[in-house]
Coordinates of C-alpha atoms and ligand atoms in Angstrom, one line a residue:
H1 CA -2.8 -13.3 16.1
P2 CA -4.4 -10.2 14.6
F3 CA -5.0 -10.3 10.9
L4 CA -1.7 -8.6 10.1
E5 CA 1.0 -8.1 12.8
A6 CA 4.6 -7.2 13.1
R7 CA 6.3 -8.0 16.4
D8 CA 9.6 -6.8 17.8
I9 CA 11.1 -6.0 14.4
E10 CA 14.7 -5.1 14.2
L11 CA 16.2 -4.2 10.8
S12 CA 19.4 -2.5 9.8
F13 CA 20.7 -1.3 6.5
G14 CA 24.4 -2.1 6.9
E15 CA 25.3 -0.3 10.1
T16 CA 22.2 1.9 10.0
P17 CA 19.4 0.7 12.3
A18 CA 16.1 1.5 10.7
L19 CA 13.8 -0.5 13.0
R20 CA 14.6 -1.2 16.6
G21 CA 11.9 -3.3 18.1
A22 CA 8.9 -2.0 16.1
G23 CA 5.5 -3.7 16.5
L24 CA 2.2 -3.0 14.9
S25 CA -1.1 -4.8 14.4
V26 CA -3.9 -4.3 11.9
A27 CA -7.4 -5.8 12.2
A28 CA -9.2 -7.1 9.1
G29 CA -11.0 -4.4 7.3
E30 CA -9.2 -1.6 9.2
I31 CA -7.6 1.4 7.7
L32 CA -4.4 2.1 9.7
A33 CA -2.3 5.3 9.2
V34 CA 1.4 4.9 10.0
M35 CA 2.7 8.4 10.7
G36 CA 6.0 9.8 11.9
P37 CA 8.9 12.0 10.8
S38 CA 10.9 11.4 7.6
G39 CA 13.5 8.7 8.2
S40 CA 11.8 7.2 11.2
G41 CA 11.3 3.8 9.6
K42 CA 7.7 3.9 8.3
S43 CA 8.5 2.6 4.8
T44 CA 10.8 0.0 6.1
L45 CA 8.0 -1.2 8.5
L46 CA 5.5 -1.3 5.6
H47 CA 8.0 -3.3 3.5
C48 CA 8.3 -5.8 6.4
L49 CA 4.5 -6.1 6.8
A50 CA 4.2 -6.6 3.0
G51 CA 6.8 -9.3 2.9
I52 CA 9.1 -7.2 0.7
L53 CA 11.9 -6.9 3.3
T54 CA 12.9 -9.7 5.8
P55 CA 13.6 -8.3 9.3
G56 CA 16.8 -9.2 11.0
S57 CA 14.7 -10.3 14.0
G58 CA 11.1 -10.3 15.0
E59 CA 8.0 -11.9 13.5
V60 CA 5.5 -10.9 10.8
H61 CA 2.1 -12.7 10.8
F62 CA -0.6 -12.4 8.2
D63 CA -3.9 -14.2 8.2
G64 CA -2.7 -17.0 10.5
R65 CA 0.6 -17.5 8.8
R66 CA 4.1 -16.4 9.6
I67 CA 5.4 -14.7 6.6
D68 CA 8.9 -13.5 7.6
T69 CA 10.2 -17.1 7.5
M70 CA 8.6 -18.0 4.2
S71 CA 10.7 -18.6 1.1
E72 CA 11.0 -15.7 -1.4
A73 CA 8.8 -17.7 -3.8
E74 CA 6.1 -18.0 -1.2
R75 CA 6.2 -14.4 -0.3
S76 CA 6.2 -13.3 -3.9
A77 CA 3.0 -15.4 -4.4
L78 CA 1.5 -13.9 -1.3
R79 CA 2.2 -10.4 -2.5
R80 CA 0.8 -11.1 -5.9
D81 CA -2.4 -12.9 -4.7
R82 CA -3.3 -11.1 -1.5
F83 CA -1.6 -7.7 -1.5
G84 CA -2.0 -4.5 -3.5
F85 CA 0.4 -1.6 -3.6
V86 CA 0.2 2.1 -4.2
F87 CA 3.4 4.3 -4.0
Q88 CA 4.1 7.9 -3.9
F89 CA 5.0 8.4 -7.6
G90 CA 2.4 6.1 -9.2
Q91 CA 5.2 4.0 -10.7
L92 CA 3.2 3.2 -13.7
V93 CA 4.8 1.4 -16.6
P94 CA 5.3 4.2 -19.2
E95 CA 5.2 2.0 -22.3
L96 CA 1.8 0.6 -21.3
T97 CA -1.6 2.3 -21.7
A98 CA -3.6 3.2 -18.6
E99 CA -5.8 0.2 -18.9
E100 CA -2.9 -2.1 -19.4
N101 CA -1.3 -0.7 -16.2
V102 CA -4.5 -1.3 -14.3
A103 CA -4.7 -4.9 -15.7
L104 CA -1.1 -5.7 -14.8
P105 CA -1.6 -7.4 -11.5
L106 CA -4.2 -9.7 -13.1
L107 CA -1.9 -10.4 -16.1
L108 CA 0.9 -11.3 -13.7
G109 CA -1.4 -13.6 -11.8
G110 CA -2.1 -15.5 -15.0
T111 CA -5.4 -14.0 -16.1
R112 CA -5.9 -13.9 -19.8
R113 CA -5.4 -10.5 -21.5
A114 CA -9.0 -10.0 -22.7
T115 CA -10.4 -10.9 -19.2
A116 CA -7.9 -8.7 -17.4
L117 CA -8.7 -5.7 -19.6
K118 CA -12.4 -6.3 -19.0
E119 CA -11.9 -6.4 -15.3
A120 CA -9.8 -3.2 -15.5
R121 CA -12.4 -1.2 -17.3
P122 CA -15.0 -0.5 -14.6
W123 CA -12.2 1.1 -12.5
F124 CA -12.1 4.0 -15.0
G125 CA -15.7 5.0 -14.4
R126 CA -15.4 4.3 -10.6
L127 CA -12.3 6.6 -10.3
G128 CA -13.4 9.3 -12.7
L129 CA -11.0 8.3 -15.4
D130 CA -13.4 7.7 -18.2
G131 CA -11.9 8.2 -21.7
L132 CA -8.3 7.8 -20.4
E133 CA -8.1 4.0 -20.9
Q134 CA -5.8 4.2 -24.0
R135 CA -3.5 6.9 -22.8
R136 CA 0.1 6.2 -22.1
S137 CA 0.9 6.8 -18.5
G138 CA 3.3 9.5 -19.4
E139 CA 0.5 11.5 -20.8
L140 CA -1.6 11.5 -17.6
S141 CA -1.6 14.3 -15.0
G142 CA -0.3 13.5 -11.6
G143 CA -3.7 13.0 -10.1
Q144 CA -4.8 10.9 -13.0
A145 CA -1.7 8.8 -12.8
Q146 CA -2.2 8.3 -9.1
R147 CA -5.8 7.2 -9.6
V148 CA -4.6 4.7 -12.3
A149 CA -2.1 3.4 -9.7
L150 CA -4.9 3.1 -7.1
A151 CA -7.0 1.1 -9.6
R152 CA -4.0 -1.1 -10.3
G153 CA -3.5 -1.6 -6.5
L154 CA -7.1 -2.7 -6.1
V155 CA -8.0 -4.5 -9.3
A156 CA -7.1 -8.0 -8.1
R157 CA -9.2 -7.4 -4.9
P158 CA -6.3 -7.7 -2.5
Q159 CA -7.0 -8.4 1.2
V160 CA -4.5 -5.7 2.1
L161 CA -3.6 -2.5 0.3
F162 CA -0.2 -1.0 1.2
A163 CA -0.1 2.7 0.4
D164 CA 3.2 4.5 0.9
E165 CA 2.7 8.3 0.8
P166 CA 0.0 7.8 -1.9
T167 CA -0.7 11.6 -2.0
G168 CA 2.8 12.8 -1.4
A169 CA 3.3 14.0 -5.0
L170 CA -0.1 15.7 -5.3
D171 CA -1.5 19.1 -4.4
S172 CA -3.8 19.0 -1.4
L173 CA -7.1 19.1 -3.3
T174 CA -6.1 16.3 -5.6
G175 CA -4.7 14.4 -2.7
E176 CA -8.0 14.5 -0.9
H177 CA -9.8 13.3 -4.0
V178 CA -7.5 10.3 -4.2
M179 CA -7.9 9.6 -0.5
D180 CA -11.8 9.8 -0.8
L181 CA -11.6 7.3 -3.7
M182 CA -9.1 5.0 -1.9
V183 CA -11.1 4.8 1.3
G184 CA -14.4 4.5 -0.5
A185 CA -13.1 1.6 -2.7
A186 CA -11.3 -0.1 0.2
R187 CA -14.4 0.0 2.4
E188 CA -16.6 -1.3 -0.4
Q189 CA -14.4 -4.3 -1.0
G190 CA -13.6 -4.8 2.7
T191 CA -9.9 -4.3 1.9
T192 CA -7.6 -3.6 4.9
V193 CA -5.3 -0.6 4.3
V194 CA -1.9 0.2 5.7
L195 CA -1.3 3.9 4.8
V196 CA 2.1 5.5 5.4
T197 CA 1.9 9.3 5.5
H198 CA 3.4 12.2 7.3
E199 CA 0.4 14.4 6.7
A200 CA -2.2 14.6 9.5
R201 CA -4.8 15.6 6.9
V202 CA -4.3 12.3 5.1
A203 CA -4.1 10.2 8.3
A204 CA -7.5 11.6 9.2
Y205 CA -9.1 9.2 6.7
A206 CA -7.9 6.2 8.8
D207 CA -9.7 4.4 11.6
R208 CA -6.6 4.4 13.7
E209 CA -3.0 5.8 13.8
A210 CA 0.3 4.4 14.7
I211 CA 3.3 6.6 15.2
V212 CA 6.8 5.5 14.2
R213 CA 9.7 7.3 15.9
D214 CA 13.4 6.2 15.7
G215 CA 12.4 2.8 14.5
R216 CA 9.8 2.1 17.1
A217 CA 6.0 2.2 16.7
T218 CA 3.3 3.3 19.1
S219 CA -0.4 2.7 18.4
L220 CA -2.9 5.4 19.3
S221 CA -6.5 4.5 20.0
P222 CA -9.2 6.6 18.2
D223 CA -10.1 8.5 21.4
R224 CA -6.5 9.6 21.8
I225 CA -6.4 10.8 18.2
A226 CA -9.5 12.9 18.8
S227 CA -8.2 14.6 22.0
Ligands
LIG301 P1 10.5 6.8 6.5 O1 9.7 6.0 5.6 O2 9.9 7.0 7.9 O3 10.9 8.1 5.9 P2 12.5 4.8 6.0 O4 11.9 3.5 6.4 O5 12.5 5.1 4.5 O6 11.8 6.0 6.8 O7 14.0 4.8 6.5 C1 14.4 4.5 7.8 C2 15.9 4.7 7.9 O8 16.5 3.7 7.1 C3 16.4 6.0 7.3 O9 17.6 6.3 8.1 C4 16.8 5.7 5.9 O10 17.8 6.5 5.4 C5 17.3 4.2 6.0 N1 17.1 3.4 4.8 C6 15.9 3.1 4.3 N2 16.0 2.3 3.2 C7 17.3 2.1 3.1 C8 18.1 1.4 2.1 N3 17.6 0.7 1.1 N4 19.5 1.5 2.3 C9 20.0 2.1 3.3 N5 19.3 2.8 4.2 C10 18.0 2.8 4.1
LIG302 P1 9.8 7.3 1.7 O1 9.6 8.7 1.3 O2 8.8 6.3 1.4 O3 10.3 7.2 3.1 P2 12.5 7.5 0.7 O4 12.4 8.6 -0.3 O5 13.0 7.6 2.0 O6 11.0 6.8 0.8 O7 13.2 6.2 0.0 C1 12.8 5.8 -1.3 C2 13.6 4.5 -1.6 O8 15.0 4.7 -1.3 C3 13.1 3.4 -0.7 O9 13.1 2.2 -1.5 C4 14.2 3.3 0.4 O10 14.3 1.9 0.8 C5 15.4 3.8 -0.3 N1 16.3 4.5 0.6 C6 15.9 5.3 1.6 N2 17.0 5.8 2.3 C7 18.1 5.2 1.7 C8 19.5 5.3 1.9 N3 20.0 6.0 2.9 N4 20.3 4.6 1.1 C9 19.8 3.8 0.2 N5 18.4 3.7 -0.1 C10 17.6 4.4 0.6

């Protein structure tokens, strides 16, 4: 099996089919953009790959293990230890400072507070956030908040970063800045990235594209993207 793979996924929300035989594979270290119209099933497919949703049928494999049949406890441990997440609206914890938000995945993984904060700190310099460590997340601009969310997604050095419309709430210049930082940091750590976006400009940062339409996915090879 490829490093990360979904096969023949069917998933419905009540009577509404969201995925109808969707399949996708991602190589280790690859940055894959998942594109397609709104409502086509991109987020649902990402949630299946990340072990957040269990498909009605089909298989999800990660790093030699089948994850769709794991217990919720096992999947939760997998998400905590191997996966990182960035969503459209940062979703920072407003009561916490920026550095506490970045440290959160480490704290949830059992790292001591002082150590977690120490590991969070270099991310502020790396992502151009120097001086914002003590800010409450509500006091950050959209672009700053999204960079804090990116740091939080990467701080535990996940094997896979799942990014769902990470620039969707940003103006295009700020979005490009966040994408530059995301791709730079992912390549530096060798992190595999699954990037859901409906913007071609954002997908252009990826190594390869998959298109989701009506709950089915098609992979495009790089030469087809170029033509
Ligand atoms: P996309 O990410 O491409 O916009 P989604 O995966 O969010 O698409 O949604 C696919 C389909 O499933 C849509 O019809 C959407 O309304 C529906 N859907 C997604 N999540 C839910 C949910 N939690 N409950 C009911 N329907 C949902
Ligand atoms: P995205 O922009 O990532 O596709 P959406 O804005 O479609 O996300 O959905 C945001 C959240 O609402 C997701 O958790 C999704 O599962 C849920 N959702 C989407 N469509 C529906 C729906 N028709 N009914 C209930 N929940 C939905």
